[in-house]
Amino acid sequence: MRVRRHPRFDRVYVIRDGRSQLATLNLVPGFRSYDEVVRRVSGREYRIWSPHRSKPAAAILRGIRTLPVSRGTKILYLGIASGTTASHFSDMVGWEGVIYGVEVAHRPMRDLLRVARVRKNIVPILGSARRPESYAHLVEEVDVLYADVAQPDQGRIVVENSEFYLKDGGHVILAVKASSVDVRLPPKEVYEGIREELRRGGLRPLELIDLGPFYPKHAIIAAKRS
Ligand SMILES: C[S@@+](CC[C@H](N)C(=O)[O-])C[C@H]1O[C@@H](n2cnc3c(N)ncnc32)[C@H](O)[C@@H]1O
């Protein structure tokens, strides 16, 4: 089994044992955040980051260039659910970084609390991303706004949260499920509509990555606040 750093993202690894798989270095060795596969190589513990379980992993395999998550990055995560993707971001930002995770549903929040008790760089926030002012006492200015709420008004949600919390020059990474916006429209039109909404909200779209075949009719849109 061989491990190397990912050529574009220094906190992401590629593990080769016949096939290549993405992985992150476990920030809390011995602790599993969900039912991820763990690999030990040269005394270090890596967690396989499956593109079938996490959209940013799929986006990396599909060639995304904009994923500015590294040691010390501060992230506001909308729709953190039980923390599957966030646990890999937690590995990447390390103890110097922080992930403020907003989730509206109680059930996934319960599972997230188990993860956040150990991964202390995740701050769980039970609340709605439609009300950014309601968590102003908990969240500081961030480098990255990651959103995966799968809601029809997610463009507006992202713009409003970016106005509250995203630093100038910060990045938005938005996961879009086309059918959650409009089932009747072709996905490309849905994505274009959201890009336009981001532009109007002062966010400059940088790239659009289609997540097929891992997530059919899903895309990730990266944008910058400038
Ligand atoms: C597709 S899942 C997120 C999966 C997660 N991002 C991951 O990769 O591990 C969407 C989540 O957004 C949450 N959500 C929906 N509307 C929301 C809102 N207004 N505020 C916060 N979370 C919301 C849902 O409860 C659900 O857990």
Coordinates of C-alpha atoms and ligand atoms in Angstrom, one line a residue:
M1 CA 0.0 0.0 0.0
R2 CA 1.4 3.4 -1.0
V3 CA 0.4 6.9 0.1
R4 CA 1.1 10.2 -1.6
R5 CA -0.2 13.7 -1.3
H6 CA -2.9 14.8 -3.8
P7 CA -1.3 16.9 -6.5
R8 CA -3.8 19.8 -6.0
F9 CA -4.8 19.6 -2.3
D10 CA -2.0 19.1 0.3
R11 CA -4.3 17.8 3.1
V12 CA -5.8 15.2 0.8
Y13 CA -4.0 11.9 0.2
V14 CA -4.2 9.2 -2.5
I15 CA -3.8 5.6 -1.3
R16 CA -2.8 3.0 -3.8
D17 CA -3.3 -0.7 -3.3
G18 CA -4.3 -2.0 -6.7
R19 CA -6.7 0.9 -7.0
S20 CA -6.5 4.6 -6.0
Q21 CA -8.6 6.1 -3.3
L22 CA -8.8 9.5 -1.7
A23 CA -8.2 9.8 2.0
T24 CA -7.6 12.3 4.8
L25 CA -5.3 11.8 7.8
N26 CA -7.3 11.0 10.9
L27 CA -7.1 13.9 13.3
V28 CA -8.3 11.6 16.1
P29 CA -6.7 8.2 15.5
G30 CA -8.8 5.3 16.8
F31 CA -12.1 7.2 16.4
R32 CA -14.4 6.5 13.5
S33 CA -16.7 9.4 12.6
Y34 CA -19.1 7.2 10.6
D35 CA -18.6 3.7 9.0
E36 CA -15.6 4.9 7.0
V37 CA -12.8 2.5 6.0
V38 CA -9.6 3.1 7.8
R39 CA -6.1 2.3 6.5
R40 CA -2.9 2.3 8.6
V41 CA 0.3 3.1 6.7
S42 CA 3.7 3.6 8.4
G43 CA 2.1 4.3 11.8
R44 CA -0.4 6.9 10.4
E45 CA -4.2 6.4 10.2
Y46 CA -6.0 7.4 7.0
R47 CA -9.7 7.6 6.5
I48 CA -10.9 6.7 3.0
W49 CA -12.9 9.6 1.5
S50 CA -15.4 8.0 -0.8
P51 CA -16.9 10.0 -3.7
H52 CA -20.1 8.0 -3.2
R53 CA -20.5 9.3 0.3
S54 CA -19.3 12.9 0.0
K55 CA -19.7 15.5 -2.7
P56 CA -16.4 17.3 -2.4
A57 CA -14.6 13.9 -2.8
A58 CA -16.6 13.4 -6.0
A59 CA -15.7 16.9 -7.1
I60 CA -12.0 16.2 -6.6
L61 CA -12.2 13.2 -8.8
R62 CA -14.1 15.2 -11.3
G63 CA -11.3 17.8 -11.4
I64 CA -12.3 20.7 -9.2
R65 CA -9.6 23.2 -8.6
T66 CA -11.2 25.4 -6.0
L67 CA -11.3 23.7 -2.6
P68 CA -9.4 26.0 -0.3
V69 CA -9.6 23.9 2.8
S70 CA -6.3 23.5 4.5
R71 CA -4.7 23.7 7.9
G72 CA -6.3 26.5 9.9
T73 CA -9.2 27.2 7.5
K74 CA -12.4 28.5 9.1
I75 CA -15.5 27.1 7.5
L76 CA -19.2 27.8 7.9
Y77 CA -21.0 24.6 6.8
L78 CA -24.8 24.9 6.0
G79 CA -26.6 21.5 6.1
I80 CA -23.8 19.6 8.0
A81 CA -26.2 16.7 8.7
S82 CA -24.4 14.0 10.7
G83 CA -21.0 15.2 9.8
T84 CA -19.8 12.7 7.1
T85 CA -18.2 15.3 4.8
A86 CA -17.4 17.6 7.8
S87 CA -15.3 15.0 9.4
H88 CA -13.0 15.0 6.4
F89 CA -12.9 18.8 6.5
S90 CA -12.1 18.5 10.2
D91 CA -9.1 16.3 9.3
M92 CA -8.0 18.9 6.7
V93 CA -8.3 22.1 8.8
G94 CA -6.7 20.4 11.9
W95 CA -6.9 21.8 15.4
E96 CA -6.0 25.3 14.2
G97 CA -9.1 25.4 12.0
V98 CA -12.8 25.4 12.8
I99 CA -16.1 24.3 11.2
Y100 CA -19.3 25.9 12.3
G101 CA -21.9 23.4 11.3
V102 CA -25.6 24.5 10.9
E103 CA -28.2 21.8 10.8
V104 CA -32.0 22.2 11.1
A105 CA -33.0 18.5 11.7
H106 CA -32.7 17.0 15.2
R107 CA -31.9 13.4 14.1
P108 CA -28.7 14.1 12.2
M109 CA -27.7 16.6 14.8
R110 CA -27.8 13.8 17.4
D111 CA -25.2 11.9 15.4
L112 CA -23.2 15.0 14.8
L113 CA -22.9 15.6 18.5
R114 CA -21.2 12.3 18.9
V115 CA -18.6 13.4 16.3
A116 CA -18.2 16.9 17.6
R117 CA -17.6 15.8 21.2
V118 CA -14.3 14.2 19.9
R119 CA -13.6 16.5 16.9
K120 CA -13.6 19.7 18.9
N121 CA -12.9 21.8 15.8
I122 CA -16.6 21.2 14.8
V123 CA -19.1 23.6 16.4
P124 CA -22.6 22.1 16.0
I125 CA -25.4 24.6 15.6
L126 CA -29.0 23.5 15.7
G127 CA -30.9 26.1 13.6
S128 CA -32.0 27.1 10.1
A129 CA -29.6 28.5 7.5
R130 CA -32.5 30.7 6.4
R131 CA -31.9 32.7 9.6
P132 CA -28.2 33.6 9.5
E133 CA -28.7 36.3 12.2
S134 CA -29.8 33.6 14.7
Y135 CA -26.3 32.2 15.1
A136 CA -24.3 35.4 15.0
H137 CA -23.3 34.9 18.6
L138 CA -21.6 31.7 17.7
V139 CA -20.0 32.2 14.3
E140 CA -17.1 34.5 13.4
E141 CA -15.9 35.6 9.9
V142 CA -14.9 32.6 7.8
D143 CA -12.7 31.8 4.9
V144 CA -15.1 29.3 3.2
L145 CA -18.8 29.0 3.1
Y146 CA -19.8 25.4 2.2
A147 CA -23.5 24.7 1.6
D148 CA -25.3 21.5 1.0
V149 CA -28.9 22.1 2.1
A150 CA -30.7 20.8 -1.0
Q151 CA -33.4 23.5 -0.8
P152 CA -35.1 25.4 -3.6
D153 CA -33.9 28.7 -2.2
Q154 CA -30.3 27.7 -1.6
G155 CA -28.9 30.5 -3.8
R156 CA -30.5 33.1 -1.6
I157 CA -29.5 31.2 1.6
V158 CA -25.9 31.2 0.4
V159 CA -25.9 34.9 -0.5
E160 CA -27.4 36.0 2.8
N161 CA -25.0 33.9 4.8
S162 CA -22.0 35.2 2.8
E163 CA -23.1 38.8 3.6
F164 CA -23.0 37.9 7.3
Y165 CA -20.0 35.7 7.6
L166 CA -17.8 35.4 4.5
K167 CA -14.6 37.4 4.5
D168 CA -13.7 39.5 1.4
G169 CA -11.8 37.2 -0.9
G170 CA -13.4 34.2 0.7
H171 CA -14.8 31.3 -1.2
V172 CA -18.3 29.7 -1.5
I173 CA -18.6 26.0 -2.3
L174 CA -22.2 25.1 -3.1
A175 CA -23.5 21.6 -3.7
V176 CA -26.6 21.8 -5.9
K177 CA -29.1 19.0 -6.4
A178 CA -30.9 20.2 -9.6
S179 CA -34.2 18.4 -8.7
S180 CA -34.5 20.2 -5.4
V181 CA -34.5 23.5 -7.2
D182 CA -36.8 22.7 -10.1
V183 CA -37.6 19.1 -11.3
R184 CA -38.9 20.4 -14.6
L185 CA -35.8 22.3 -15.8
P186 CA -32.8 20.7 -17.3
P187 CA -30.0 20.7 -14.7
K188 CA -27.8 23.1 -16.7
E189 CA -30.5 25.7 -16.6
V190 CA -30.9 25.2 -12.8
Y191 CA -27.1 25.7 -12.4
E192 CA -27.1 28.8 -14.6
G193 CA -30.0 30.3 -12.5
I194 CA -28.0 29.8 -9.3
R195 CA -24.8 31.2 -10.8
E196 CA -26.8 34.3 -11.8
E197 CA -28.2 34.6 -8.3
L198 CA -24.7 34.4 -6.8
R199 CA -23.5 37.1 -9.2
R200 CA -26.3 39.4 -8.2
G201 CA -25.3 38.7 -4.6
G202 CA -21.7 39.9 -5.1
L203 CA -20.2 36.4 -5.5
R204 CA -18.1 35.7 -8.6
P205 CA -18.6 32.1 -10.0
L206 CA -15.3 30.4 -10.6
E207 CA -16.1 26.9 -11.8
L208 CA -19.0 24.4 -12.1
I209 CA -18.3 20.8 -11.6
D210 CA -20.8 18.2 -12.6
L211 CA -20.8 15.4 -10.0
G212 CA -22.0 12.6 -12.3
P213 CA -21.8 9.6 -12.2
F214 CA -21.3 9.7 -8.5
Y215 CA -24.3 12.1 -8.0
P216 CA -26.4 12.3 -11.1
K217 CA -27.9 15.8 -11.7
H218 CA -25.8 17.3 -9.0
A219 CA -23.1 19.9 -9.3
I220 CA -20.7 21.9 -7.2
I221 CA -20.4 25.6 -7.9
A222 CA -17.4 27.4 -6.6
A223 CA -17.5 31.2 -6.3
K224 CA -15.5 34.0 -4.7
R225 CA -16.5 37.1 -2.8
S226 CA -14.6 39.9 -4.3
Ligands
LIG1 C1 -27.8 16.5 1.5 S1 -27.9 16.6 3.2 C2 -26.3 17.1 3.7 C3 -25.2 16.0 3.7 C4 -23.9 16.5 4.3 N1 -23.6 17.8 3.7 C5 -22.7 15.6 4.1 O1 -22.1 15.6 3.0 O2 -22.4 14.9 5.0 C6 -28.8 18.1 3.4 C7 -28.9 18.6 4.9 O3 -29.4 19.9 4.9 C8 -30.2 20.0 6.0 N2 -31.1 21.3 5.8 C9 -32.1 21.4 5.0 N3 -32.6 22.7 5.1 C10 -31.8 23.3 6.1 C11 -31.8 24.6 6.6 N4 -32.7 25.5 6.3 N5 -30.9 24.9 7.5 C12 -30.0 24.0 7.9 N6 -29.9 22.8 7.4 C13 -30.8 22.4 6.5 C14 -31.0 18.7 6.0 O4 -31.7 18.5 7.3 C15 -30.0 17.7 5.7 O5 -29.4 17.2 6.8

